[in-house]
PDB file of C-alpha atoms in Angstrom:
ATOM      1  CA  UNK A1164     126.697   5.014  -3.457  1.00  0.00           C
ATOM      2  CA  UNK A1165     125.062   8.288  -3.187  1.00  0.00           C
ATOM      3  CA  UNK A1166     127.087  10.722  -0.699  1.00  0.00           C
ATOM      4  CA  UNK A1167     125.789  11.076   2.777  1.00  0.00           C
ATOM      5  CA  UNK A1168     123.908  14.701   2.966  1.00  0.00           C
ATOM      6  CA  UNK A1169     120.773  15.620   4.413  1.00  0.00           C
ATOM      7  CA  UNK A1170     119.033  18.573   5.971  1.00  0.00           C
ATOM      8  CA  UNK A1171     116.511  18.510   8.727  1.00  0.00           C
ATOM      9  CA  UNK A1172     114.013  20.909   7.853  1.00  0.00           C
ATOM     10  CA  UNK A1173     111.317  20.132  10.262  1.00  0.00           C
ATOM     11  CA  UNK A1174     110.698  18.133  13.765  1.00  0.00           C
ATOM     12  CA  UNK A1175     107.747  17.121  15.778  1.00  0.00           C
ATOM     13  CA  UNK A1176     107.706  17.473  19.439  1.00  0.00           C
ATOM     14  CA  UNK A1177     109.393  14.768  21.079  1.00  0.00           C
ATOM     15  CA  UNK A1178     110.063  13.227  24.495  1.00  0.00           C
ATOM     16  CA  UNK A1179     114.057  14.263  25.669  1.00  0.00           C
ATOM     17  CA  UNK A1180     115.656  17.807  26.156  1.00  0.00           C
ATOM     18  CA  UNK A1181     118.063  17.065  23.251  1.00  0.00           C
ATOM     19  CA  UNK A1182     115.632  16.437  20.666  1.00  0.00           C
ATOM     20  CA  UNK A1183     113.438  19.284  22.287  1.00  0.00           C
ATOM     21  CA  UNK A1184     116.525  21.795  21.790  1.00  0.00           C
ATOM     22  CA  UNK A1185     116.880  20.760  18.074  1.00  0.00           C
ATOM     23  CA  UNK A1186     113.036  21.377  17.509  1.00  0.00           C
ATOM     24  CA  UNK A1187     113.446  24.573  18.687  1.00  0.00           C
ATOM     25  CA  UNK A1188     116.248  25.506  16.626  1.00  0.00           C
ATOM     26  CA  UNK A1189     115.094  23.939  13.582  1.00  0.00           C
ATOM     27  CA  UNK A1190     111.400  24.595  13.929  1.00  0.00           C
ATOM     28  CA  UNK A1191     108.488  22.191  14.699  1.00  0.00           C
ATOM     29  CA  UNK A1192     105.717  20.430  12.699  1.00  0.00           C
ATOM     30  CA  UNK A1193     102.837  18.750  14.401  1.00  0.00           C
ATOM     31  CA  UNK A1194     101.487  15.026  13.470  1.00  0.00           C
ATOM     32  CA  UNK A1195      98.183  14.019  14.650  1.00  0.00           C
ATOM     33  CA  UNK A1196     100.141  12.375  17.740  1.00  0.00           C
ATOM     34  CA  UNK A1197     102.294  14.709  19.717  1.00  0.00           C
ATOM     35  CA  UNK A1198     104.571  11.925  20.677  1.00  0.00           C
ATOM     36  CA  UNK A1199     105.208  11.307  16.920  1.00  0.00           C
ATOM     37  CA  UNK A1200     108.288  12.956  15.530  1.00  0.00           C
ATOM     38  CA  UNK A1201     108.641  13.893  11.804  1.00  0.00           C
ATOM     39  CA  UNK A1202     112.350  14.414  10.377  1.00  0.00           C
ATOM     40  CA  UNK A1203     112.594  15.968   6.866  1.00  0.00           C
ATOM     41  CA  UNK A1204     115.882  14.932   4.812  1.00  0.00           C
ATOM     42  CA  UNK A1205     116.617  16.725   1.979  1.00  0.00           C
ATOM     43  CA  UNK A1206     119.250  15.840  -0.651  1.00  0.00           C
ATOM     44  CA  UNK A1207     122.633  17.817  -0.110  1.00  0.00           C
ATOM     45  CA  UNK A1208     123.015  21.015  -1.997  1.00  0.00           C
ATOM     46  CA  UNK A1209     126.189  22.387  -3.939  1.00  0.00           C
ATOM     47  CA  UNK A1210     126.406  25.880  -2.479  1.00  0.00           C
ATOM     48  CA  UNK A1211     129.797  25.393  -1.041  1.00  0.00           C
ATOM     49  CA  UNK A1212     131.656  24.400   2.207  1.00  0.00           C
ATOM     50  CA  UNK A1213     129.403  26.445   4.594  1.00  0.00           C
ATOM     51  CA  UNK A1214     126.095  25.009   3.702  1.00  0.00           C
ATOM     52  CA  UNK A1215     128.175  21.500   3.721  1.00  0.00           C
ATOM     53  CA  UNK A1216     129.048  22.161   7.566  1.00  0.00           C
ATOM     54  CA  UNK A1217     125.417  22.904   8.449  1.00  0.00           C
ATOM     55  CA  UNK A1218     124.541  19.834   6.736  1.00  0.00           C
ATOM     56  CA  UNK A1219     126.827  17.587   8.725  1.00  0.00           C
ATOM     57  CA  UNK A1220     125.638  19.254  12.194  1.00  0.00           C
ATOM     58  CA  UNK A1221     121.965  18.642  11.297  1.00  0.00           C
ATOM     59  CA  UNK A1222     122.471  15.181  10.116  1.00  0.00           C
ATOM     60  CA  UNK A1223     124.123  14.118  13.472  1.00  0.00           C
ATOM     61  CA  UNK A1224     121.118  15.318  15.162  1.00  0.00           C
ATOM     62  CA  UNK A1225     118.674  13.541  13.100  1.00  0.00           C
ATOM     63  CA  UNK A1226     120.642  10.366  13.680  1.00  0.00           C
ATOM     64  CA  UNK A1227     120.926  10.759  17.122  1.00  0.00           C
ATOM     65  CA  UNK A1228     117.052  11.207  17.635  1.00  0.00           C
ATOM     66  CA  UNK A1229     116.149   8.419  15.365  1.00  0.00           C
ATOM     67  CA  UNK A1230     118.845   6.332  17.351  1.00  0.00           C
ATOM     68  CA  UNK A1231     117.311   7.319  20.537  1.00  0.00           C
ATOM     69  CA  UNK A1232     113.915   6.082  19.501  1.00  0.00           C
ATOM     70  CA  UNK A1233     115.047   2.663  18.590  1.00  0.00           C
ATOM     71  CA  UNK A1234     117.256   2.253  21.623  1.00  0.00           C
ATOM     72  CA  UNK A1235     114.085   3.166  23.554  1.00  0.00           C
ATOM     73  CA  UNK A1236     112.302  -0.045  21.913  1.00  0.00           C
ATOM     74  CA  UNK A1237     110.134   2.159  19.517  1.00  0.00           C
ATOM     75  CA  UNK A1238     109.083   1.688  15.579  1.00  0.00           C
ATOM     76  CA  UNK A1239     110.228   4.089  13.461  1.00  0.00           C
ATOM     77  CA  UNK A1240     109.723   4.666   9.442  1.00  0.00           C
ATOM     78  CA  UNK A1241     112.387   5.176   7.131  1.00  0.00           C
ATOM     79  CA  UNK A1242     113.564   5.842   3.384  1.00  0.00           C
ATOM     80  CA  UNK A1243     115.582   3.108   1.764  1.00  0.00           C
ATOM     81  CA  UNK A1244     116.638   2.767  -1.711  1.00  0.00           C
ATOM     82  CA  UNK A1245     113.544   1.179  -2.900  1.00  0.00           C
ATOM     83  CA  UNK A1246     110.605   1.908  -0.747  1.00  0.00           C
ATOM     84  CA  UNK A1247     109.837   3.337   2.539  1.00  0.00           C
ATOM     85  CA  UNK A1248     110.192   0.924   5.460  1.00  0.00           C
ATOM     86  CA  UNK A1249     109.099   0.230   9.468  1.00  0.00           C
ATOM     87  CA  UNK A1250     112.237  -0.669  11.573  1.00  0.00           C
ATOM     88  CA  UNK A1251     113.071  -1.537  15.222  1.00  0.00           C
ATOM     89  CA  UNK A1252     116.128  -3.244  16.759  1.00  0.00           C
ATOM     90  CA  UNK A1253     116.147  -6.846  15.748  1.00  0.00           C
ATOM     91  CA  UNK A1254     117.563  -7.889  19.102  1.00  0.00           C
ATOM     92  CA  UNK A1255     114.664  -6.544  20.768  1.00  0.00           C
ATOM     93  CA  UNK A1256     112.079  -8.895  21.043  1.00  0.00           C
ATOM     94  CA  UNK A1257     109.388  -6.557  22.255  1.00  0.00           C
ATOM     95  CA  UNK A1258     109.924  -4.157  19.457  1.00  0.00           C
ATOM     96  CA  UNK A1259     109.899  -6.978  17.069  1.00  0.00           C
ATOM     97  CA  UNK A1260     106.465  -7.781  18.608  1.00  0.00           C
ATOM     98  CA  UNK A1261     105.399  -4.394  18.181  1.00  0.00           C
ATOM     99  CA  UNK A1262     106.321  -3.973  14.482  1.00  0.00           C
ATOM    100  CA  UNK A1263     104.279  -7.067  13.731  1.00  0.00           C
ATOM    101  CA  UNK A1264     101.095  -5.198  15.531  1.00  0.00           C
ATOM    102  CA  UNK A1265     101.804  -1.639  13.743  1.00  0.00           C
ATOM    103  CA  UNK A1266     101.794  -3.489  10.402  1.00  0.00           C
ATOM    104  CA  UNK A1267      99.124  -5.990  11.159  1.00  0.00           C
ATOM    105  CA  UNK A1268     101.403  -8.805   9.988  1.00  0.00           C
ATOM    106  CA  UNK A1269     101.062 -12.322   9.675  1.00  0.00           C
ATOM    107  CA  UNK A1270     103.142 -13.566  12.727  1.00  0.00           C
ATOM    108  CA  UNK A1271     104.417 -16.217  10.470  1.00  0.00           C
ATOM    109  CA  UNK A1272     105.762 -14.056   7.696  1.00  0.00           C
ATOM    110  CA  UNK A1273     109.644 -13.270   8.290  1.00  0.00           C
ATOM    111  CA  UNK A1274     111.096  -9.957   8.884  1.00  0.00           C
ATOM    112  CA  UNK A1275     114.636  -9.106   7.133  1.00  0.00           C
ATOM    113  CA  UNK A1276     117.376  -7.425   8.962  1.00  0.00           C
ATOM    114  CA  UNK A1277     119.328  -4.586   7.658  1.00  0.00           C
ATOM    115  CA  UNK A1278     122.996  -3.930   8.649  1.00  0.00           C
ATOM    116  CA  UNK A1279     125.317  -1.211   7.821  1.00  0.00           C
ATOM    117  CA  UNK A1280     128.574  -3.201   6.412  1.00  0.00           C
ATOM    118  CA  UNK A1281     129.123  -6.203   4.672  1.00  0.00           C
ATOM    119  CA  UNK A1282     131.328  -7.440   7.723  1.00  0.00           C
ATOM    120  CA  UNK A1283     128.252  -7.130   9.983  1.00  0.00           C
ATOM    121  CA  UNK A1284     126.379  -9.923   7.700  1.00  0.00           C
ATOM    122  CA  UNK A1285     128.793 -12.564   8.833  1.00  0.00           C
ATOM    123  CA  UNK A1286     127.910 -11.742  12.822  1.00  0.00           C
ATOM    124  CA  UNK A1287     124.392 -12.778  11.851  1.00  0.00           C
ATOM    125  CA  UNK A1288     124.337 -14.933   8.894  1.00  0.00           C
ATOM    126  CA  UNK A1289     126.201 -18.419   7.844  1.00  0.00           C
ATOM    127  CA  UNK A1290     127.310 -17.317   4.781  1.00  0.00           C
ATOM    128  CA  UNK A1291     128.557 -19.874   1.951  1.00  0.00           C
ATOM    129  CA  UNK A1292     129.307 -17.657  -1.018  1.00  0.00           C
ATOM    130  CA  UNK A1293     132.213 -15.650  -1.544  1.00  0.00           C
ATOM    131  CA  UNK A1294     132.692 -12.083  -0.075  1.00  0.00           C
ATOM    132  CA  UNK A1295     133.137 -10.502  -3.347  1.00  0.00           C
ATOM    133  CA  UNK A1296     129.667 -11.756  -4.502  1.00  0.00           C
ATOM    134  CA  UNK A1297     128.287  -9.637  -1.687  1.00  0.00           C
ATOM    135  CA  UNK A1298     130.280  -6.766  -2.677  1.00  0.00           C
ATOM    136  CA  UNK A1299     128.758  -7.211  -6.120  1.00  0.00           C
ATOM    137  CA  UNK A1300     125.279  -6.746  -4.700  1.00  0.00           C
ATOM    138  CA  UNK A1301     125.636  -4.708  -1.622  1.00  0.00           C
ATOM    139  CA  UNK A1302     124.853  -2.174  -1.029  1.00  0.00           C
ATOM    140  CA  UNK A1303     121.943  -2.308  -3.151  1.00  0.00           C
ATOM    141  CA  UNK A1304     117.984  -3.190  -3.846  1.00  0.00           C
ATOM    142  CA  UNK A1305     118.873  -6.993  -2.902  1.00  0.00           C
ATOM    143  CA  UNK A1306     117.870  -9.056   0.021  1.00  0.00           C
ATOM    144  CA  UNK A1307     120.151 -12.074   0.574  1.00  0.00           C
ATOM    145  CA  UNK A1308     118.850 -15.009   2.338  1.00  0.00           C
ATOM    146  CA  UNK A1309     121.151 -17.162   4.401  1.00  0.00           C
ATOM    147  CA  UNK A1310     121.119 -19.612   7.465  1.00  0.00           C
ATOM    148  CA  UNK A1311     120.855 -17.555  10.544  1.00  0.00           C
ATOM    149  CA  UNK A1312     123.832 -17.623  13.374  1.00  0.00           C
ATOM    150  CA  UNK A1313     123.314 -18.220  16.815  1.00  0.00           C
ATOM    151  CA  UNK A1314     123.648 -14.358  17.442  1.00  0.00           C
ATOM    152  CA  UNK A1315     120.644 -13.228  16.109  1.00  0.00           C
ATOM    153  CA  UNK A1316     117.618 -12.794  18.320  1.00  0.00           C
ATOM    154  CA  UNK A1317     115.760 -16.196  18.611  1.00  0.00           C
ATOM    155  CA  UNK A1318     112.468 -14.579  18.764  1.00  0.00           C
ATOM    156  CA  UNK A1319     113.062 -13.033  15.513  1.00  0.00           C
ATOM    157  CA  UNK A1320     111.233 -15.549  12.953  1.00  0.00           C
ATOM    158  CA  UNK A1321     111.443 -18.330  15.269  1.00  0.00           C
ATOM    159  CA  UNK A1322     109.780 -20.340  12.809  1.00  0.00           C
ATOM    160  CA  UNK A1323     112.450 -20.532  10.286  1.00  0.00           C
ATOM    161  CA  UNK A1324     116.361 -21.360  10.148  1.00  0.00           C
ATOM    162  CA  UNK A1325     116.819 -18.859   7.432  1.00  0.00           C
ATOM    163  CA  UNK A1326     117.117 -14.917   7.742  1.00  0.00           C
ATOM    164  CA  UNK A1327     117.165 -12.266   4.726  1.00  0.00           C
ATOM    165  CA  UNK A1328     119.565  -9.451   5.207  1.00  0.00           C
ATOM    166  CA  UNK A1329     120.090  -6.032   3.185  1.00  0.00           C
ATOM    167  CA  UNK A1330     122.406  -3.143   3.130  1.00  0.00           C
ATOM    168  CA  UNK A1331     120.352  -0.475   1.254  1.00  0.00           C
ATOM    169  CA  UNK A1332     122.396   1.765  -1.062  1.00  0.00           C
ATOM    170  CA  UNK A1333     120.854   4.715   1.240  1.00  0.00           C
ATOM    171  CA  UNK A1334     123.402   6.610   3.037  1.00  0.00           C
ATOM    172  CA  UNK A1335     121.145   7.690   5.969  1.00  0.00           C
ATOM    173  CA  UNK A1336     119.915   4.115   6.297  1.00  0.00           C
ATOM    174  CA  UNK A1337     123.733   2.803   6.671  1.00  0.00           C
ATOM    175  CA  UNK A1338     124.775   5.362   9.124  1.00  0.00           C
ATOM    176  CA  UNK A1339     121.656   4.703  11.016  1.00  0.00           C
ATOM    177  CA  UNK A1340     122.520   0.831  11.166  1.00  0.00           C
ATOM    178  CA  UNK A1341     126.326   1.746  12.053  1.00  0.00           C
ATOM    179  CA  UNK A1342     125.020   4.295  14.987  1.00  0.00           C
ATOM    180  CA  UNK A1343     122.852   1.479  16.227  1.00  0.00           C
ATOM    181  CA  UNK A1344     125.508  -1.195  16.493  1.00  0.00           C
ATOM    182  CA  UNK A1345     123.175  -4.020  16.137  1.00  0.00           C
ATOM    183  CA  UNK A1346     120.849  -4.825  13.204  1.00  0.00           C
ATOM    184  CA  UNK A1347     117.459  -3.403  12.107  1.00  0.00           C
ATOM    185  CA  UNK A1348     114.556  -5.597  11.467  1.00  0.00           C
ATOM    186  CA  UNK A1349     112.904  -3.966   8.768  1.00  0.00           C
ATOM    187  CA  UNK A1350     109.548  -4.396   6.446  1.00  0.00           C
ATOM    188  CA  UNK A1351     107.501  -2.322   4.098  1.00  0.00           C
ATOM    189  CA  UNK A1352     105.914   0.689   5.748  1.00  0.00           C
ATOM    190  CA  UNK A1353     102.293   0.014   5.165  1.00  0.00           C
ATOM    191  CA  UNK A1354      99.547  -2.073   6.359  1.00  0.00           C
ATOM    192  CA  UNK A1355      99.914  -5.751   5.453  1.00  0.00           C
ATOM    193  CA  UNK A1356      98.956  -6.749   1.933  1.00  0.00           C
ATOM    194  CA  UNK A1357      98.451  -3.116   0.747  1.00  0.00           C
ATOM    195  CA  UNK A1358     100.444  -1.368  -1.571  1.00  0.00           C
ATOM    196  CA  UNK A1359     104.116  -0.575  -0.839  1.00  0.00           C
ATOM    197  CA  UNK A1360     104.578   3.125  -0.237  1.00  0.00           C
ATOM    198  CA  UNK A1361     107.176   5.589  -2.116  1.00  0.00           C
ATOM    199  CA  UNK A1362     106.213   8.744  -0.018  1.00  0.00           C
ATOM    200  CA  UNK A1363     105.520   9.478   3.647  1.00  0.00           C
ATOM    201  CA  UNK A1364     102.106  10.708   3.356  1.00  0.00           C
ATOM    202  CA  UNK A1365     101.093   7.279   1.960  1.00  0.00           C
ATOM    203  CA  UNK A1366     101.378   5.680   5.290  1.00  0.00           C
ATOM    204  CA  UNK A1367      99.955   8.483   7.220  1.00  0.00           C
ATOM    205  CA  UNK A1368      97.420   6.249   8.673  1.00  0.00           C
ATOM    206  CA  UNK A1369     100.223   4.547  10.723  1.00  0.00           C
ATOM    207  CA  UNK A1370     102.028   7.835  11.918  1.00  0.00           C
ATOM    208  CA  UNK A1371     100.537   7.559  15.377  1.00  0.00           C
ATOM    209  CA  UNK A1372     101.862   4.514  16.377  1.00  0.00           C
ATOM    210  CA  UNK A1373     105.113   5.393  15.237  1.00  0.00           C
ATOM    211  CA  UNK A1374     107.910   7.216  17.178  1.00  0.00           C
ATOM    212  CA  UNK A1375     109.877   8.559  14.386  1.00  0.00           C
ATOM    213  CA  UNK A1376     108.771   9.279  10.630  1.00  0.00           C
ATOM    214  CA  UNK A1377     111.959   9.942   8.527  1.00  0.00           C
ATOM    215  CA  UNK A1378     110.712  11.786   5.459  1.00  0.00           C
ATOM    216  CA  UNK A1379     113.511  11.548   2.447  1.00  0.00           C
ATOM    217  CA  UNK A1380     111.040  12.638  -0.097  1.00  0.00           C
ATOM    218  CA  UNK A1381     109.645  10.541  -2.883  1.00  0.00           C
ATOM    219  CA  UNK A1382     111.668   7.524  -3.555  1.00  0.00           C
ATOM    220  CA  UNK A1383     112.643   6.729  -6.948  1.00  0.00           C
ATOM    221  CA  UNK A1384     111.652   3.208  -7.353  1.00  0.00           C
ATOM    222  CA  UNK A1385     107.986   3.959  -8.911  1.00  0.00           C
ATOM    223  CA  UNK A1386     107.578   0.237  -9.493  1.00  0.00           C
ATOM    224  CA  UNK A1387     107.072   0.011  -5.557  1.00  0.00           C
ATOM    225  CA  UNK A1388     108.264  -3.815  -6.321  1.00  0.00           C
ATOM    226  CA  UNK A1389     111.076  -3.437  -3.209  1.00  0.00           C
ATOM    227  CA  UNK A1390     114.139  -5.422  -3.186  1.00  0.00           C
ATOM    228  CA  UNK A1391     115.046  -8.574  -5.244  1.00  0.00           C
ATOM    229  CA  UNK A1392     115.087 -11.312  -2.606  1.00  0.00           C
ATOM    230  CA  UNK A1393     117.716 -14.109  -3.370  1.00  0.00           C
ATOM    231  CA  UNK A1394     118.185 -17.469  -1.212  1.00  0.00           C
ATOM    232  CA  UNK A1395     121.773 -18.262  -0.891  1.00  0.00           C
ATOM    233  CA  UNK A1396     121.707 -20.658   1.822  1.00  0.00           C
ATOM    234  CA  UNK A1397     122.252 -24.061  -0.121  1.00  0.00           C
ATOM    235  CA  UNK A1398     125.979 -23.975  -1.541  1.00  0.00           C
ATOM    236  CA  UNK A1399     126.504 -23.422  -5.173  1.00  0.00           C
ATOM    237  CA  UNK A1400     122.860 -22.539  -5.539  1.00  0.00           C
ATOM    238  CA  UNK A1401     120.191 -19.885  -5.818  1.00  0.00           C
ATOM    239  CA  UNK A1402     116.488 -19.445  -5.790  1.00  0.00           C
ATOM    240  CA  UNK A1403     114.353 -16.444  -6.453  1.00  0.00           C
ATOM    241  CA  UNK A1404     112.176 -15.647  -3.482  1.00  0.00           C
ATOM    242  CA  UNK A1405     110.619 -12.419  -4.718  1.00  0.00           C
ATOM    243  CA  UNK A1406     111.624 -11.007  -8.334  1.00  0.00           C
ATOM    244  CA  UNK A1407     111.828  -7.319  -6.794  1.00  0.00           C
ATOM    245  CA  UNK A1408     113.211  -4.521  -8.861  1.00  0.00           C
ATOM    246  CA  UNK A1409     116.738  -5.680  -9.576  1.00  0.00           C
ATOM    247  CA  UNK A1410     116.273  -9.240 -10.682  1.00  0.00           C
ATOM    248  CA  UNK A1411     118.100  -9.121 -13.851  1.00  0.00           C
ATOM    249  CA  UNK A1412     121.099  -7.611 -12.807  1.00  0.00           C
ATOM    250  CA  UNK A1413     121.278  -9.620  -9.783  1.00  0.00           C
ATOM    251  CA  UNK A1414     121.080 -13.202 -11.738  1.00  0.00           C
ATOM    252  CA  UNK A1415     123.838 -11.762 -14.135  1.00  0.00           C
ATOM    253  CA  UNK A1416     126.078 -11.699 -11.080  1.00  0.00           C
ATOM    254  CA  UNK A1417     125.063 -14.920  -9.503  1.00  0.00           C
ATOM    255  CA  UNK A1418     125.120 -17.150 -12.819  1.00  0.00           C
ATOM    256  CA  UNK A1419     127.691 -15.372 -15.085  1.00  0.00           C
ATOM    257  CA  UNK A1420     130.375 -14.079 -12.605  1.00  0.00           C
ATOM    258  CA  UNK A1421     130.021 -16.758  -9.667  1.00  0.00           C
ATOM    259  CA  UNK A1422     128.739 -19.452 -11.377  1.00  0.00           C
ATOM    260  CA  UNK A1423     125.894 -20.095  -9.289  1.00  0.00           C
ATOM    261  CA  UNK A1424     122.960 -22.421 -10.450  1.00  0.00           C
ATOM    262  CA  UNK A1425     118.993 -22.160 -10.066  1.00  0.00           C
ATOM    263  CA  UNK A1426     117.603 -24.287  -6.906  1.00  0.00           C
ATOM    264  CA  UNK A1427     113.961 -24.188  -7.815  1.00  0.00           C
ATOM    265  CA  UNK A1428     113.413 -26.524  -4.731  1.00  0.00           C
ATOM    266  CA  UNK A1429     111.612 -24.692  -2.052  1.00  0.00           C
ATOM    267  CA  UNK A1430     112.613 -25.126   1.929  1.00  0.00           C
TER     268      UNK A1430
END
């Protein structure tokens, strides 16, 4: 997995004394809406221990501001290992409702959840595959669909007994989930039925509706396909829900290493 190291290069004015102090130190950059905060993340440099120390300090501040926005029930935009996403706390029903409104998403289309560690999956999903399979696919550009557990917010996808779960191969996202201490609801950062985004300016029309926009720079998945979505809710079977950007490698793991067979029957 990529090492976790980012430097915050700009912050938009935001409520709260802590974030305001950070903005003074790092510099501010205004969006159309003053309540929106832009956090810029850059890859770590190799200029020695001093730069590394500065990176760690700035990372903590960026994360704390983003976590605060999420804990306050707001929607944030974040980079992942595939495309940009919109996120909120999955256990917060009002935030879940808000993310549908921001995205103009059909209320019958489910949201995936994002967690920081494989062990977290077992809290919110009923897993019917070996843990080794999870470790072979995650973190990575794959969404695995399982039967949901009773611990997951009943107002998240109340129309289905299943839920998709992700652990992006993106250090910032993993640390964000760990600091929140609960799953994030995650969906692509765009208006429904429009093209997925790989740079923050591509969804700028949504910025005013968000508390935080985390700019991680251009994302490498130029195909814009998003994660490969696989249903593993049936014992010994798999079903491809969305081919995504990692289908071939995912099927190789499922079929050749773990002996799963395809189940073409839809729920």
